[in-house]
Short mmCIF file of N, CA and C and ligand atoms in Angstrom, two decimals:
data_model
loop_
_atom_site.label_atom_id
_atom_site.label_comp_id
_atom_site.label_asym_id
_atom_site.label_seq_id
_atom_site.Cartn_x
_atom_site.Cartn_y
_atom_site.Cartn_z
N MET A 1 0.84 -1.20 0.00
CA MET A 1 0.00 0.00 0.00
C MET A 1 0.87 1.24 0.00
N LYS A 2 0.51 2.22 -0.83
CA LYS A 2 1.27 3.47 -0.91
C LYS A 2 1.00 4.32 0.32
N ASP A 3 2.02 5.06 0.73
CA ASP A 3 1.73 6.02 1.80
C ASP A 3 1.09 7.27 1.18
N PHE A 4 0.56 8.10 2.00
CA PHE A 4 -0.22 9.23 1.50
C PHE A 4 0.61 10.18 0.64
N GLY A 5 1.86 10.42 1.07
CA GLY A 5 2.73 11.33 0.32
C GLY A 5 2.98 10.81 -1.09
N GLN A 6 3.19 9.50 -1.21
CA GLN A 6 3.42 8.90 -2.52
C GLN A 6 2.15 9.00 -3.36
N TRP A 7 1.01 8.75 -2.73
CA TRP A 7 -0.28 8.83 -3.44
C TRP A 7 -0.49 10.24 -4.00
N LEU A 8 -0.15 11.22 -3.17
CA LEU A 8 -0.33 12.62 -3.56
C LEU A 8 0.55 12.95 -4.77
N ARG A 9 1.80 12.44 -4.77
CA ARG A 9 2.70 12.72 -5.88
C ARG A 9 2.24 12.02 -7.15
N ASP A 10 1.60 10.85 -7.01
CA ASP A 10 1.15 10.10 -8.17
C ASP A 10 -0.18 10.61 -8.73
N ALA A 11 -0.94 11.32 -7.89
CA ALA A 11 -2.26 11.76 -8.32
C ALA A 11 -2.13 12.81 -9.41
N PRO A 12 -3.04 12.78 -10.40
CA PRO A 12 -2.97 13.82 -11.44
C PRO A 12 -3.29 15.18 -10.84
N PRO A 13 -2.73 16.24 -11.42
CA PRO A 13 -3.00 17.58 -10.88
C PRO A 13 -4.49 17.91 -10.99
N ILE A 14 -5.01 18.51 -9.97
CA ILE A 14 -6.43 18.89 -9.96
C ILE A 14 -6.55 20.29 -10.55
N PRO A 15 -7.40 20.46 -11.59
CA PRO A 15 -7.54 21.81 -12.15
C PRO A 15 -8.14 22.78 -11.15
N ASP A 16 -7.72 24.00 -11.24
CA ASP A 16 -8.25 25.04 -10.36
C ASP A 16 -9.75 25.20 -10.63
N PRO A 17 -10.60 24.99 -9.62
CA PRO A 17 -12.05 25.05 -9.87
C PRO A 17 -12.52 26.40 -10.40
N LEU A 18 -11.87 27.47 -9.99
CA LEU A 18 -12.28 28.79 -10.48
C LEU A 18 -12.00 28.92 -11.98
N GLU A 19 -10.85 28.38 -12.40
CA GLU A 19 -10.52 28.43 -13.82
C GLU A 19 -11.49 27.59 -14.64
N VAL A 20 -11.83 26.41 -14.12
CA VAL A 20 -12.77 25.53 -14.82
C VAL A 20 -14.13 26.22 -14.93
N ASP A 21 -14.60 26.84 -13.85
CA ASP A 21 -15.88 27.55 -13.88
C ASP A 21 -15.89 28.66 -14.91
N ALA A 22 -14.80 29.41 -14.97
CA ALA A 22 -14.73 30.53 -15.92
C ALA A 22 -14.77 30.00 -17.34
N ALA A 23 -14.05 28.91 -17.61
CA ALA A 23 -14.05 28.33 -18.95
C ALA A 23 -15.43 27.79 -19.31
N THR A 24 -16.09 27.13 -18.35
CA THR A 24 -17.42 26.58 -18.59
C THR A 24 -18.41 27.70 -18.85
N ALA A 25 -18.33 28.77 -18.06
CA ALA A 25 -19.23 29.90 -18.23
C ALA A 25 -19.00 30.57 -19.58
N HIS A 26 -17.72 30.64 -19.97
CA HIS A 26 -17.39 31.25 -21.26
C HIS A 26 -18.00 30.45 -22.41
N ILE A 27 -17.87 29.13 -22.35
CA ILE A 27 -18.42 28.27 -23.40
C ILE A 27 -19.94 28.37 -23.41
N ALA A 28 -20.56 28.42 -22.22
CA ALA A 28 -22.02 28.55 -22.14
C ALA A 28 -22.48 29.86 -22.77
N SER A 29 -21.73 30.93 -22.55
CA SER A 29 -22.13 32.22 -23.13
C SER A 29 -21.98 32.19 -24.65
N LEU A 30 -20.96 31.47 -25.15
CA LEU A 30 -20.80 31.33 -26.60
C LEU A 30 -21.97 30.55 -27.20
N GLU A 31 -22.39 29.49 -26.48
CA GLU A 31 -23.53 28.70 -26.96
C GLU A 31 -24.81 29.52 -26.91
N ASP A 32 -25.00 30.27 -25.83
CA ASP A 32 -26.19 31.11 -25.69
C ASP A 32 -26.26 32.14 -26.81
N ALA A 33 -25.10 32.66 -27.18
CA ALA A 33 -25.06 33.69 -28.22
C ALA A 33 -25.18 33.07 -29.61
N GLY A 34 -25.16 31.74 -29.69
CA GLY A 34 -25.29 31.08 -30.98
C GLY A 34 -24.00 31.10 -31.78
N VAL A 35 -22.88 31.39 -31.12
CA VAL A 35 -21.61 31.43 -31.83
C VAL A 35 -21.12 30.01 -32.13
N ILE A 36 -21.30 29.13 -31.16
CA ILE A 36 -20.86 27.74 -31.34
C ILE A 36 -22.01 26.80 -30.97
N ASP A 37 -21.96 25.59 -31.51
CA ASP A 37 -22.92 24.54 -31.17
C ASP A 37 -22.14 23.31 -30.74
N LEU A 38 -22.51 22.77 -29.59
CA LEU A 38 -21.84 21.56 -29.12
C LEU A 38 -22.42 20.35 -29.84
N MET A 39 -21.54 19.53 -30.40
CA MET A 39 -21.97 18.31 -31.08
C MET A 39 -21.99 17.15 -30.10
N ASN A 40 -22.64 16.07 -30.52
CA ASN A 40 -22.74 14.89 -29.65
C ASN A 40 -21.38 14.29 -29.33
N ASP A 41 -20.42 14.46 -30.22
CA ASP A 41 -19.10 13.87 -29.98
C ASP A 41 -18.19 14.78 -29.17
N GLY A 42 -18.73 15.92 -28.70
CA GLY A 42 -17.95 16.80 -27.85
C GLY A 42 -17.22 17.89 -28.60
N SER A 43 -17.28 17.85 -29.94
CA SER A 43 -16.65 18.92 -30.70
C SER A 43 -17.63 20.09 -30.85
N TYR A 44 -17.13 21.21 -31.33
CA TYR A 44 -17.97 22.39 -31.49
C TYR A 44 -18.06 22.75 -32.97
N MET A 45 -19.26 23.17 -33.35
CA MET A 45 -19.46 23.63 -34.72
C MET A 45 -19.64 25.14 -34.71
N VAL A 46 -19.12 25.76 -35.74
CA VAL A 46 -19.32 27.20 -35.94
C VAL A 46 -19.91 27.39 -37.33
N ARG A 47 -20.63 28.48 -37.51
CA ARG A 47 -21.25 28.74 -38.81
C ARG A 47 -20.50 29.86 -39.51
N CYS A 48 -20.20 29.63 -40.78
CA CYS A 48 -19.53 30.65 -41.57
C CYS A 48 -20.43 31.89 -41.65
N CYS A 49 -19.89 33.06 -41.38
CA CYS A 49 -20.69 34.28 -41.35
C CYS A 49 -20.99 34.79 -42.76
N VAL A 50 -20.37 34.20 -43.79
CA VAL A 50 -20.63 34.61 -45.17
C VAL A 50 -21.66 33.68 -45.81
N CYS A 51 -21.38 32.37 -45.83
CA CYS A 51 -22.25 31.46 -46.57
C CYS A 51 -23.14 30.62 -45.66
N GLY A 52 -22.90 30.66 -44.35
CA GLY A 52 -23.76 29.93 -43.42
C GLY A 52 -23.43 28.45 -43.30
N ARG A 53 -22.33 28.03 -43.89
CA ARG A 53 -21.94 26.62 -43.81
C ARG A 53 -21.44 26.29 -42.40
N ASP A 54 -21.83 25.12 -41.90
CA ASP A 54 -21.35 24.68 -40.59
C ASP A 54 -19.98 24.06 -40.74
N ASP A 55 -19.12 24.39 -39.82
CA ASP A 55 -17.73 23.99 -39.87
C ASP A 55 -17.30 23.62 -38.46
N GLU A 56 -16.33 22.75 -38.36
CA GLU A 56 -15.83 22.42 -37.02
C GLU A 56 -14.97 23.58 -36.51
N LEU A 57 -15.16 23.93 -35.25
CA LEU A 57 -14.38 25.02 -34.66
C LEU A 57 -12.90 24.68 -34.75
N PRO A 58 -12.10 25.54 -35.41
CA PRO A 58 -10.70 25.19 -35.65
C PRO A 58 -9.79 25.43 -34.45
N CYS A 59 -10.33 25.97 -33.37
CA CYS A 59 -9.49 26.25 -32.21
C CYS A 59 -10.26 25.93 -30.94
N ASP A 60 -9.66 26.21 -29.82
CA ASP A 60 -10.30 25.97 -28.54
C ASP A 60 -11.36 27.04 -28.30
N PRO A 61 -12.57 26.66 -27.76
CA PRO A 61 -13.59 27.68 -27.51
C PRO A 61 -13.09 28.80 -26.59
N GLY A 62 -12.09 28.50 -25.77
CA GLY A 62 -11.53 29.52 -24.88
C GLY A 62 -10.79 30.62 -25.62
N GLU A 63 -10.47 30.36 -26.90
CA GLU A 63 -9.69 31.33 -27.68
C GLU A 63 -10.57 32.31 -28.45
N ILE A 64 -11.89 32.10 -28.43
CA ILE A 64 -12.77 33.01 -29.17
C ILE A 64 -13.72 33.71 -28.20
N ASP A 65 -14.29 34.82 -28.63
CA ASP A 65 -15.27 35.51 -27.80
C ASP A 65 -16.60 35.57 -28.53
N VAL A 66 -17.61 36.18 -27.90
CA VAL A 66 -18.95 36.17 -28.47
C VAL A 66 -19.03 36.98 -29.77
N GLY A 67 -18.03 37.81 -30.03
CA GLY A 67 -18.02 38.56 -31.28
C GLY A 67 -17.31 37.83 -32.41
N TYR A 68 -16.94 36.58 -32.17
CA TYR A 68 -16.18 35.80 -33.16
C TYR A 68 -16.97 35.62 -34.44
N GLU A 69 -16.34 35.87 -35.58
CA GLU A 69 -16.95 35.62 -36.88
C GLU A 69 -16.12 34.57 -37.59
N HIS A 70 -16.78 33.51 -37.97
CA HIS A 70 -16.07 32.39 -38.59
C HIS A 70 -16.14 32.48 -40.11
N TYR A 71 -15.01 32.20 -40.74
CA TYR A 71 -14.95 32.11 -42.20
C TYR A 71 -14.52 30.70 -42.56
N CYS A 72 -15.30 30.03 -43.42
CA CYS A 72 -15.02 28.63 -43.70
C CYS A 72 -13.89 28.45 -44.71
N ASN A 73 -13.49 29.52 -45.40
CA ASN A 73 -12.47 29.44 -46.45
C ASN A 73 -12.88 28.53 -47.60
N GLY A 74 -14.18 28.28 -47.72
CA GLY A 74 -14.67 27.39 -48.77
C GLY A 74 -14.78 28.07 -50.12
N SER A 75 -14.73 29.39 -50.15
CA SER A 75 -14.78 30.12 -51.42
C SER A 75 -14.04 31.44 -51.21
N PRO A 76 -13.71 32.13 -52.31
CA PRO A 76 -12.95 33.39 -52.16
C PRO A 76 -13.66 34.41 -51.27
N ARG A 77 -14.99 34.36 -51.22
CA ARG A 77 -15.71 35.31 -50.38
C ARG A 77 -15.58 34.97 -48.90
N CYS A 78 -15.35 33.70 -48.62
CA CYS A 78 -15.36 33.22 -47.24
C CYS A 78 -13.99 33.33 -46.59
N CYS A 79 -13.35 34.48 -46.77
CA CYS A 79 -12.08 34.73 -46.12
C CYS A 79 -12.18 36.06 -45.39
N PRO A 80 -11.55 36.14 -44.25
CA PRO A 80 -11.64 37.38 -43.49
C PRO A 80 -11.03 38.57 -44.25
ZN1 LIG J 101 -18.32 30.25 -46.01
#
């Protein structure tokens, strides 16, 4: 049996609950604003602001804000 000190060193780091809450709240606000949609597989979809095509979010939801405009790059018009 491991002693407590060894157990503590082996345990994975626990994320800061305040940071997790802020990230969760941020993602919820993005979903509320309709910027992103959570898919069943846990990925996020974004809609191209030019043609309306749904695309997988190319970055972490924490990297975008509610003013984010997505361009799918599917045509010359769909570029920022
Ligand atoms: Zn587009």
